[in-house]
XYZ file of N, CA, C and O in Angstrom:
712
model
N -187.172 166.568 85.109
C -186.428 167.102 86.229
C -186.305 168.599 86.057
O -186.029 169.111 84.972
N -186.570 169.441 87.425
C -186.221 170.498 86.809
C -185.350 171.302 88.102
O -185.316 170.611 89.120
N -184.739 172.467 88.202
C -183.430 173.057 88.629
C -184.636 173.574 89.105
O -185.622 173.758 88.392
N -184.533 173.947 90.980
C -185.202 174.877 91.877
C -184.303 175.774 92.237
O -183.117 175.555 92.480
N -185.026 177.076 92.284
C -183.973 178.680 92.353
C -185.154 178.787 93.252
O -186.179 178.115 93.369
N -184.528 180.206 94.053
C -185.828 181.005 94.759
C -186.470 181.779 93.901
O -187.341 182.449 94.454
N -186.345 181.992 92.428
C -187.234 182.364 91.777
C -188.192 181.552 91.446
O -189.320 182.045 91.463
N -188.055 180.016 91.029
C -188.789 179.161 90.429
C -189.450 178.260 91.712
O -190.231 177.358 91.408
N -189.091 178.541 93.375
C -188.910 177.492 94.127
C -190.604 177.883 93.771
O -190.908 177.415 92.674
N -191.556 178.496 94.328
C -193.406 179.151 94.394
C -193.659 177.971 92.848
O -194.220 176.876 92.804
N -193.247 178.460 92.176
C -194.350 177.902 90.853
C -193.760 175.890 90.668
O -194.466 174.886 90.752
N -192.671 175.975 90.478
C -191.839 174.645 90.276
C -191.681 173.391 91.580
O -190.999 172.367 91.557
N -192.664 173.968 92.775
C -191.906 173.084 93.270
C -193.468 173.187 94.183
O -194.119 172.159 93.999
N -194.029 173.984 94.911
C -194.993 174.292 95.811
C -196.387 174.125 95.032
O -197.139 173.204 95.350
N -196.744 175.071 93.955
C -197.785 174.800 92.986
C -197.464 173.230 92.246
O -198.430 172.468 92.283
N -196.186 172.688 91.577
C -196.447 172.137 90.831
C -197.220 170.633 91.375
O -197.980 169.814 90.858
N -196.348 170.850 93.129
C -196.769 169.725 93.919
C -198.343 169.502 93.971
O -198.819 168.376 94.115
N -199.279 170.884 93.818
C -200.757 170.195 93.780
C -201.399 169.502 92.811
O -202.619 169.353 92.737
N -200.400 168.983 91.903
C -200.744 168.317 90.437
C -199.957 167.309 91.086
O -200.279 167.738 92.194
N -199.392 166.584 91.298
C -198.347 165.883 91.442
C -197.594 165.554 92.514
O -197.385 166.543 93.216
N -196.945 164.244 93.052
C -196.053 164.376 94.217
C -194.778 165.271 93.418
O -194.652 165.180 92.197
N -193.937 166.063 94.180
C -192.357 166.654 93.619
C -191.581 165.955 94.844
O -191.966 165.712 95.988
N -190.360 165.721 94.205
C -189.235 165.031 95.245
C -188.258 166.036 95.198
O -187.693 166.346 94.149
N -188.040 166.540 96.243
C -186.722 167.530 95.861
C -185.664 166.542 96.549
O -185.689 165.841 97.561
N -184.592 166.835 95.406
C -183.558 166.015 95.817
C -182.329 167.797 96.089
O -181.889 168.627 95.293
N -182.222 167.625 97.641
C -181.303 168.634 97.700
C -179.911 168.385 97.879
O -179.722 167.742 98.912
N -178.626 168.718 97.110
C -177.377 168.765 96.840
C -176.011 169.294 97.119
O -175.984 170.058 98.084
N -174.833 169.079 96.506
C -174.199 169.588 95.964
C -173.144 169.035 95.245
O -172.783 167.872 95.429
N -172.535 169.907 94.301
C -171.328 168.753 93.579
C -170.244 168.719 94.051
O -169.413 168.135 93.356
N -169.834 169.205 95.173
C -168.768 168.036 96.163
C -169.218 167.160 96.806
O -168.364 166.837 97.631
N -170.175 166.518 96.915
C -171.001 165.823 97.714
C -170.718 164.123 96.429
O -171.154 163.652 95.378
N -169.812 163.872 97.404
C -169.874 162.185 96.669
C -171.069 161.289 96.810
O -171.218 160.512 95.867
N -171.675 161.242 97.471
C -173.035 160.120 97.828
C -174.372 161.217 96.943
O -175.419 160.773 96.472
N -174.095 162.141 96.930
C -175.083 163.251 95.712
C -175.359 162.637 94.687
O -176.459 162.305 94.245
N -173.619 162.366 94.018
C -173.549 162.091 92.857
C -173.789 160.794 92.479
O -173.960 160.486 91.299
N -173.819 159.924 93.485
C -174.260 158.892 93.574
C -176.055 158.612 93.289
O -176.662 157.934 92.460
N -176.445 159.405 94.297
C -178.195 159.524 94.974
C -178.409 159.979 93.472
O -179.192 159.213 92.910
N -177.833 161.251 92.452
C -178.904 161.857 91.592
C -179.296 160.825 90.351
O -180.417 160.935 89.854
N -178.542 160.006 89.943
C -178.751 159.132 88.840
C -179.793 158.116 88.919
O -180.358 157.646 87.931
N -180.022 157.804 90.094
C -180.618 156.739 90.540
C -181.947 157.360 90.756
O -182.889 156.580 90.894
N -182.209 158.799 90.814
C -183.596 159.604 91.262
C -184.062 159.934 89.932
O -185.272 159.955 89.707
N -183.075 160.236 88.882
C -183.399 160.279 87.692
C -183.621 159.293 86.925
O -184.290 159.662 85.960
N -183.404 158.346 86.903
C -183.750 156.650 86.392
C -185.487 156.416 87.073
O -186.529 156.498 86.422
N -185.382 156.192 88.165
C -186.649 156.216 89.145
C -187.699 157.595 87.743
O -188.399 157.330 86.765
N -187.259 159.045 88.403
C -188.271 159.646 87.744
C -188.428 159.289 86.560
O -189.620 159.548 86.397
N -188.025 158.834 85.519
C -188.469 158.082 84.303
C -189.326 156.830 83.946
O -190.025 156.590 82.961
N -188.968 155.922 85.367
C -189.625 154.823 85.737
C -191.316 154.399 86.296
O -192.176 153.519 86.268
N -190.889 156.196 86.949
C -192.220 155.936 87.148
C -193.272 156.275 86.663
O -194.423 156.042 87.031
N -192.602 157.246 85.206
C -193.791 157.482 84.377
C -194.739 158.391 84.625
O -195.907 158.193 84.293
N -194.223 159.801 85.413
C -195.009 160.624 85.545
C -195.803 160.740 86.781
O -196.753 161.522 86.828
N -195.491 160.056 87.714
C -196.259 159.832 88.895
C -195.625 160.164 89.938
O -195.927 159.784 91.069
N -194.398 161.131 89.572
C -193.715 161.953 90.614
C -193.023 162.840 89.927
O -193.154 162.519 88.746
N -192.354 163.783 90.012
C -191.590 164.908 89.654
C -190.814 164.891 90.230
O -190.914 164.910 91.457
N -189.404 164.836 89.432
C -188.212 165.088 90.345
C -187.558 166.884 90.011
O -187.417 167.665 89.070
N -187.349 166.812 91.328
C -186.462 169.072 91.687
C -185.394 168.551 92.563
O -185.191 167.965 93.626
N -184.641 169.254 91.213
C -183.010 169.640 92.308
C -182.734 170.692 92.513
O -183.040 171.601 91.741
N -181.782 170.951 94.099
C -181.662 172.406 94.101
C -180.467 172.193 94.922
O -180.404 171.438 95.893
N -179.369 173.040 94.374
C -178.061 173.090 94.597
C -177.915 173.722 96.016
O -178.325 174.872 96.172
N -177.502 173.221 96.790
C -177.229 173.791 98.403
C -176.548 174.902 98.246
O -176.776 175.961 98.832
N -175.313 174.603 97.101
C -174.256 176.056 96.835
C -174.776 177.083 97.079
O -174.784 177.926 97.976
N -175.477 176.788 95.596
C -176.110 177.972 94.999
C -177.630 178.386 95.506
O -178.145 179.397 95.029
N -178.345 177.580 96.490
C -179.179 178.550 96.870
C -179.494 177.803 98.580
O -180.219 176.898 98.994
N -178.412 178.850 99.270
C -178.192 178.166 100.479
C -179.311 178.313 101.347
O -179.725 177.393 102.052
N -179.868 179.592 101.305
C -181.231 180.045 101.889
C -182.341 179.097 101.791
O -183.190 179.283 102.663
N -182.548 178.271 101.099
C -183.664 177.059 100.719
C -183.553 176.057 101.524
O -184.257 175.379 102.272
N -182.085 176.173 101.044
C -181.612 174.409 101.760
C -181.306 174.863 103.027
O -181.151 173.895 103.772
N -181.165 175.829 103.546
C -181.439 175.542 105.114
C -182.180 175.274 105.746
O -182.239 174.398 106.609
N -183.395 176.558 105.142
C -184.368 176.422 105.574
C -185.279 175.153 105.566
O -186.200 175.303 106.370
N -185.315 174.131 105.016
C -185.677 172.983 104.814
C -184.769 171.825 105.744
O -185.279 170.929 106.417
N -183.259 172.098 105.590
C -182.806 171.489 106.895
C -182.935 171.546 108.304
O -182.695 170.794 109.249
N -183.609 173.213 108.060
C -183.832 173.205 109.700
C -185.256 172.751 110.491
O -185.702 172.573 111.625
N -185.675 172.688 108.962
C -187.455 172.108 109.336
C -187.605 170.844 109.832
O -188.452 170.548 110.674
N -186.696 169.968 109.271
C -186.460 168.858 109.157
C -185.255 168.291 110.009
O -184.866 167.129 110.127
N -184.839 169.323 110.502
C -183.133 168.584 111.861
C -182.589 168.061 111.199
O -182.322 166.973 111.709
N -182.083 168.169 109.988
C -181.043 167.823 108.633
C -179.855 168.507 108.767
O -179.927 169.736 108.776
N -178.705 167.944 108.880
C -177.865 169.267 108.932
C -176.576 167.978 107.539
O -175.350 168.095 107.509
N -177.256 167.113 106.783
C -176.238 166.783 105.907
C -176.911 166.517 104.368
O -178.087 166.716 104.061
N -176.316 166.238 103.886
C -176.709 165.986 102.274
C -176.064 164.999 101.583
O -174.846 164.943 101.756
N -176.802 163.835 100.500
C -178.140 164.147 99.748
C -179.272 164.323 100.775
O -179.292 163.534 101.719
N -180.179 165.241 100.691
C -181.566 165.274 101.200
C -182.519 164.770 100.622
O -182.141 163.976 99.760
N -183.662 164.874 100.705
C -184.994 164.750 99.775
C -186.105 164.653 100.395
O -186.378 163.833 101.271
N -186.746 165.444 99.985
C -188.313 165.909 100.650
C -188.998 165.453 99.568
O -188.451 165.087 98.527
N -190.246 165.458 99.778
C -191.314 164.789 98.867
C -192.301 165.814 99.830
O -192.624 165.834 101.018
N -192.611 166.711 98.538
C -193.553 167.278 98.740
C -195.321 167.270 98.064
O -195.332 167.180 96.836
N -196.223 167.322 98.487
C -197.646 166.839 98.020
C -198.729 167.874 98.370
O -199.246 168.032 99.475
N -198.866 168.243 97.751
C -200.329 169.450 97.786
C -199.919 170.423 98.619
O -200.556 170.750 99.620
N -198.673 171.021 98.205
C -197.844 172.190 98.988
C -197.075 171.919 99.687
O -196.001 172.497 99.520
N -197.173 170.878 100.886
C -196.435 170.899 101.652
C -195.104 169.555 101.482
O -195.052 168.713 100.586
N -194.251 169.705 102.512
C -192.971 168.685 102.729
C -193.994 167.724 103.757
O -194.529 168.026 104.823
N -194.023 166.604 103.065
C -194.557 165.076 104.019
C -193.695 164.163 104.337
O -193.895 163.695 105.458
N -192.624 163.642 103.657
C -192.078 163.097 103.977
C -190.212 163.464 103.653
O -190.015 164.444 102.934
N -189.238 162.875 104.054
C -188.122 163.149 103.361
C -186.838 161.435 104.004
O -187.100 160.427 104.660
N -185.919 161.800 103.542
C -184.673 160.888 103.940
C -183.567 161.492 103.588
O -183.558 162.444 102.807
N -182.497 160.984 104.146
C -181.170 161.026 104.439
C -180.577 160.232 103.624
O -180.777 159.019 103.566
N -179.272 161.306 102.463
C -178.672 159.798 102.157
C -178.666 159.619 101.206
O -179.642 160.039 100.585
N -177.550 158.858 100.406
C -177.585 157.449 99.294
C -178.162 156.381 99.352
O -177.456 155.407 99.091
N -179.556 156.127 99.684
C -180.340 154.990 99.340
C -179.989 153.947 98.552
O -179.037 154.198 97.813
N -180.347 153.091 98.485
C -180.339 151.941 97.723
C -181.378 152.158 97.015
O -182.372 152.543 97.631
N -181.479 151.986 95.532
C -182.777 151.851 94.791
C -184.317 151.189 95.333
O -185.456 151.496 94.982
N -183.994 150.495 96.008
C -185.449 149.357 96.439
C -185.765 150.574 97.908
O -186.845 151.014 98.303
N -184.677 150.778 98.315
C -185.153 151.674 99.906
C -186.109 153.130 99.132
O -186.971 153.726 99.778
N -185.783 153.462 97.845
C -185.884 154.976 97.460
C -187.654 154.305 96.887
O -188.651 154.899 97.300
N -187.802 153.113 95.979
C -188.871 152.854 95.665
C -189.995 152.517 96.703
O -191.184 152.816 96.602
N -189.374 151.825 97.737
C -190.296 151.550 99.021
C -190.803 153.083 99.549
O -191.988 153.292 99.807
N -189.837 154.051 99.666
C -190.038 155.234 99.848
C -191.239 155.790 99.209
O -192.305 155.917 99.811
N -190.989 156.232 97.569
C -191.848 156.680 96.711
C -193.525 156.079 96.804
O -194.591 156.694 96.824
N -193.204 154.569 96.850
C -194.260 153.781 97.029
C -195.111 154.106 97.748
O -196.243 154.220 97.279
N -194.846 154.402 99.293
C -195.981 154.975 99.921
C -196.530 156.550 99.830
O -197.278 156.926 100.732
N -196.281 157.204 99.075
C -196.232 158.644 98.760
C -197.100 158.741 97.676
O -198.194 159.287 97.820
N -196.655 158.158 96.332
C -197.119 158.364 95.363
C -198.258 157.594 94.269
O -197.986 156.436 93.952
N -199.053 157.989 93.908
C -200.342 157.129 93.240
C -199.622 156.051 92.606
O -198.418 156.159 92.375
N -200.361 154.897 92.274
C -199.929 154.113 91.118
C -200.591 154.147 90.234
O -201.642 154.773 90.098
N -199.898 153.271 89.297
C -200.013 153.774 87.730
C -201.566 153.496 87.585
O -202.020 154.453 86.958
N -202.499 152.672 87.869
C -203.847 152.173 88.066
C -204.621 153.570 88.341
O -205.492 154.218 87.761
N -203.764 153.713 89.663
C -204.734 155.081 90.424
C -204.745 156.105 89.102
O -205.812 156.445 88.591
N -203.782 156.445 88.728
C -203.528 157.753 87.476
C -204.384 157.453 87.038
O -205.418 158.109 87.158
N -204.286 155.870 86.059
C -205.607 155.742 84.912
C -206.860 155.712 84.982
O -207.670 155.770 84.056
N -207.112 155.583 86.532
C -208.480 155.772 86.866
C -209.086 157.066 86.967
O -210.218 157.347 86.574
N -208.192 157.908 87.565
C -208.266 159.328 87.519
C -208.454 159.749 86.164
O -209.520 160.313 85.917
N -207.535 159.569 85.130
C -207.798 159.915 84.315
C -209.338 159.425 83.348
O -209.671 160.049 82.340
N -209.889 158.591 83.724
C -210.914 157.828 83.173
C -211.959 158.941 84.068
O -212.974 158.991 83.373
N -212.099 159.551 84.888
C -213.294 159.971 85.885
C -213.171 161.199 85.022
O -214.161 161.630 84.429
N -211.780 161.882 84.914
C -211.824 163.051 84.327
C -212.196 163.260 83.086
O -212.630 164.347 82.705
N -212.025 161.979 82.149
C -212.855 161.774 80.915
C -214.439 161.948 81.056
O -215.145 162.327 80.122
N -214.916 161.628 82.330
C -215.997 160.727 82.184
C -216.838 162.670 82.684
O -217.733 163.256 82.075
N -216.215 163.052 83.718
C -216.622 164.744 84.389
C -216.509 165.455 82.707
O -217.615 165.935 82.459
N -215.880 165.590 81.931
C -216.085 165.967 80.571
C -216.955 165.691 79.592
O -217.453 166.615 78.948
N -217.269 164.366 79.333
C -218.787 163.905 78.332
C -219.711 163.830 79.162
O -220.716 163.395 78.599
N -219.976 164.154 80.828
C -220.857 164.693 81.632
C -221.537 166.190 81.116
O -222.666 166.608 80.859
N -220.558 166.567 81.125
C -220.631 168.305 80.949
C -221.270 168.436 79.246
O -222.280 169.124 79.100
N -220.792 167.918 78.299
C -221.220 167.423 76.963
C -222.215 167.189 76.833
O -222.754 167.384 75.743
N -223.076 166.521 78.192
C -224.251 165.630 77.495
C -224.221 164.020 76.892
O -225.062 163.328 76.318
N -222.822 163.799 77.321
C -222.638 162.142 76.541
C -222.990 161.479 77.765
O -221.949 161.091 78.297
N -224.114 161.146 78.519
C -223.845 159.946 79.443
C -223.805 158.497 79.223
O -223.447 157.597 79.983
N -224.152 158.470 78.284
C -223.568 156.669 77.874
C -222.213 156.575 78.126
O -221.708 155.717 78.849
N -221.497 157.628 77.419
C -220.243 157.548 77.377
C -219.165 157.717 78.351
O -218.051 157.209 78.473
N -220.011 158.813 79.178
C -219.250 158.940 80.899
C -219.819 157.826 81.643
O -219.624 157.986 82.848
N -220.643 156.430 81.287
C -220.985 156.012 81.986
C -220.033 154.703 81.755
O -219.846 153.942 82.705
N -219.558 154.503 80.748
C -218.497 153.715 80.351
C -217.387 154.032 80.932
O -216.560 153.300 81.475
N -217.400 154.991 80.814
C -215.667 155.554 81.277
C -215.617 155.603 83.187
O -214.671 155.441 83.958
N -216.500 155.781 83.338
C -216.675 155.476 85.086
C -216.815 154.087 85.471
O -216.705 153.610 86.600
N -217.075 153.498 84.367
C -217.244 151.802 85.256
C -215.966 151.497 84.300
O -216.136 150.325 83.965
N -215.165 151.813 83.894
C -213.795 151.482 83.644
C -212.838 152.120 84.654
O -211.697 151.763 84.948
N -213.251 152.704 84.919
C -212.548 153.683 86.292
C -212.682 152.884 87.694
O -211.703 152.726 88.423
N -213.780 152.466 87.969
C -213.875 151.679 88.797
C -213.578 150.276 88.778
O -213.573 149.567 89.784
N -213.370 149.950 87.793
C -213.118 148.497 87.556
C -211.133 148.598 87.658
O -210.454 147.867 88.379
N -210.623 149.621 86.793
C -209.058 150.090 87.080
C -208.673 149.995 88.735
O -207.791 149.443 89.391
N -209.923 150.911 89.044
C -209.263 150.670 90.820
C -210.591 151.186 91.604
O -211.365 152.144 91.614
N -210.347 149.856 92.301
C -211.943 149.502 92.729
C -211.992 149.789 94.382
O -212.784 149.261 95.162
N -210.810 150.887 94.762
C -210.531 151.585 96.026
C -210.781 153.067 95.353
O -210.738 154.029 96.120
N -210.954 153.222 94.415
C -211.419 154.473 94.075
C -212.825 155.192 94.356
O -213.744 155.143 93.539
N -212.906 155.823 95.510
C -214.731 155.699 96.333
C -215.030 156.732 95.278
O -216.031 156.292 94.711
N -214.663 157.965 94.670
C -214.982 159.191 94.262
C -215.407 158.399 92.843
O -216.461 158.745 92.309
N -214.955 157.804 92.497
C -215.481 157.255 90.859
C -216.476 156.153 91.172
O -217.380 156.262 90.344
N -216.636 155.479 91.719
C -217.502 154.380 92.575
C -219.055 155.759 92.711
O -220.199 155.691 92.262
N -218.565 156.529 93.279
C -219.769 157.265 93.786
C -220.269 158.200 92.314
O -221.480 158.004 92.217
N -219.969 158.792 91.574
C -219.916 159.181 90.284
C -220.809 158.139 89.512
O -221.957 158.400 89.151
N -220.011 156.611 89.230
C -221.102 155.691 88.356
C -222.173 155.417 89.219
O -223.077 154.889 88.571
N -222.464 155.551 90.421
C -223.806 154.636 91.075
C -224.347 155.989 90.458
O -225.091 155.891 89.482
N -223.942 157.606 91.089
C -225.015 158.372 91.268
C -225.656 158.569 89.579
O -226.708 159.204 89.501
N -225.143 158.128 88.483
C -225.481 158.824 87.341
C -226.277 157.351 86.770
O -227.037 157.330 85.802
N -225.919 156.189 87.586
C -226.920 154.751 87.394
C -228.115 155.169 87.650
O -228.906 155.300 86.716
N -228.544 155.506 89.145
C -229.560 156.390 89.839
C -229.978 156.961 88.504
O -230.621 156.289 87.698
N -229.521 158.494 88.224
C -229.837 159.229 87.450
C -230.648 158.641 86.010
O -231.446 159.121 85.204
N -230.010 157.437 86.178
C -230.230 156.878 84.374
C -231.624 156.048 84.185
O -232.206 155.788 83.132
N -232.118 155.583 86.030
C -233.098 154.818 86.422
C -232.600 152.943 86.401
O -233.428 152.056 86.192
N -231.538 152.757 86.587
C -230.664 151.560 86.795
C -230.277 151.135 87.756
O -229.200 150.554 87.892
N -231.202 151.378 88.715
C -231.482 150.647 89.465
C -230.612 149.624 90.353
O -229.881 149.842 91.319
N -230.931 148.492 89.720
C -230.217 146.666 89.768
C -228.684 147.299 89.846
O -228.170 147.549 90.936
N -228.118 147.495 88.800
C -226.982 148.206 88.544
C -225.983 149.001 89.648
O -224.839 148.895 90.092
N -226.686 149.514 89.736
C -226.477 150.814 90.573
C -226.095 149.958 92.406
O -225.179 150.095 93.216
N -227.231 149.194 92.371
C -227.086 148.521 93.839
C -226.053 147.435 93.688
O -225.744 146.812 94.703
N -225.298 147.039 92.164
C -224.496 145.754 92.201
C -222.835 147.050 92.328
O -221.724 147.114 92.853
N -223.536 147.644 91.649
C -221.844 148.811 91.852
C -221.561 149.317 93.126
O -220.395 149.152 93.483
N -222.289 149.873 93.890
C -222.124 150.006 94.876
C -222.036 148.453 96.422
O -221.363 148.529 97.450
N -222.569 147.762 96.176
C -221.967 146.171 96.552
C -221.050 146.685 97.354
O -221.292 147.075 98.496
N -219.739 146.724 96.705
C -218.478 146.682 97.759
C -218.513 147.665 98.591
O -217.798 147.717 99.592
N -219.164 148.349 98.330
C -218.894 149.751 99.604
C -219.525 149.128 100.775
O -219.564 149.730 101.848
């Protein structure tokens, strides 16, 4: 979790979002349903293991933000929360949620844990590419695709380097589902 200022809002919250979904949970500590909403966003960001970022930013203390975001949004109360993704605010809600309403929320926003590991398996695999290991990126791409088999960009990666390898048979059984 980390504290959004208008110094940190550019790097912590706008950049960090192109790595990552960020949830800004916007506040304050007279705000009874806040204090309610933040525990439950912080449990969640632990839960989910890295597959969202949680930002708080105090209405008090940096009123200029939180307006401006309320007014984007026809918000005029608090807890807020925007969920922001490759720069921009996509989605947000109103409110003390219920845990299952905040996960249904997140749910459609943010990768799952599958998607990550597949990603992370392609990005293994774009590295012992670059190396010269293709046995080894060729493993790591049909584990990628096998992790998550809606993954077209890793799907397209193992056929094209099957191709490449002269595998033919292979190549036409991997590509199959498309």
């Amino acid at each position: 979790m980390i504290d959004v200022t208008i110094q940190n809002f550019q790097d912590e919250l706008i950049a960090a979002s192109m790595q990552q979904p960020v949830l800004l949970d916007i506040w304050a500590p007279w705000c009874g349903p806040c204090k309610v909403l933040g525990p439950v966003l912080e449990k969640l960001e632990v839960a989910y293991a890295g597959r969202f970022r949680l930002a708080k930013l105090n209405s008090d203390e940096q009123p200029d933000i939180a307006g401006q975001l309320s007014q984007a949004f026809g918000v005029r109360s608090i807890p807020f929360c925007v969920l922001f993704d490759q720069g921009q605010p996509v989605d947000g809600f109103v409110g003390a949620l219920p845990e299952s309403q905040i996960r249904a929320f997140l749910d459609k926003h943010v990768p799952t844990a599958d998607e990550l590991e597949a990603e992370a398996e392609v990005d293994e695999a774009e590295a012992l590419i670059a190396e010269g290991d293709a046995d080894a990126a060729l493993a790591k791409l049909q584990q990628a695709v096998a992790i998550d088999p809606a993954n077209d960009d890793a799907r397209y990666d193992y056929v094209k380097l099957l191709l490449e390898r002269g595998a033919l048979e292979q190549a036409q059984a991997a590509f199959e589902p498309v």
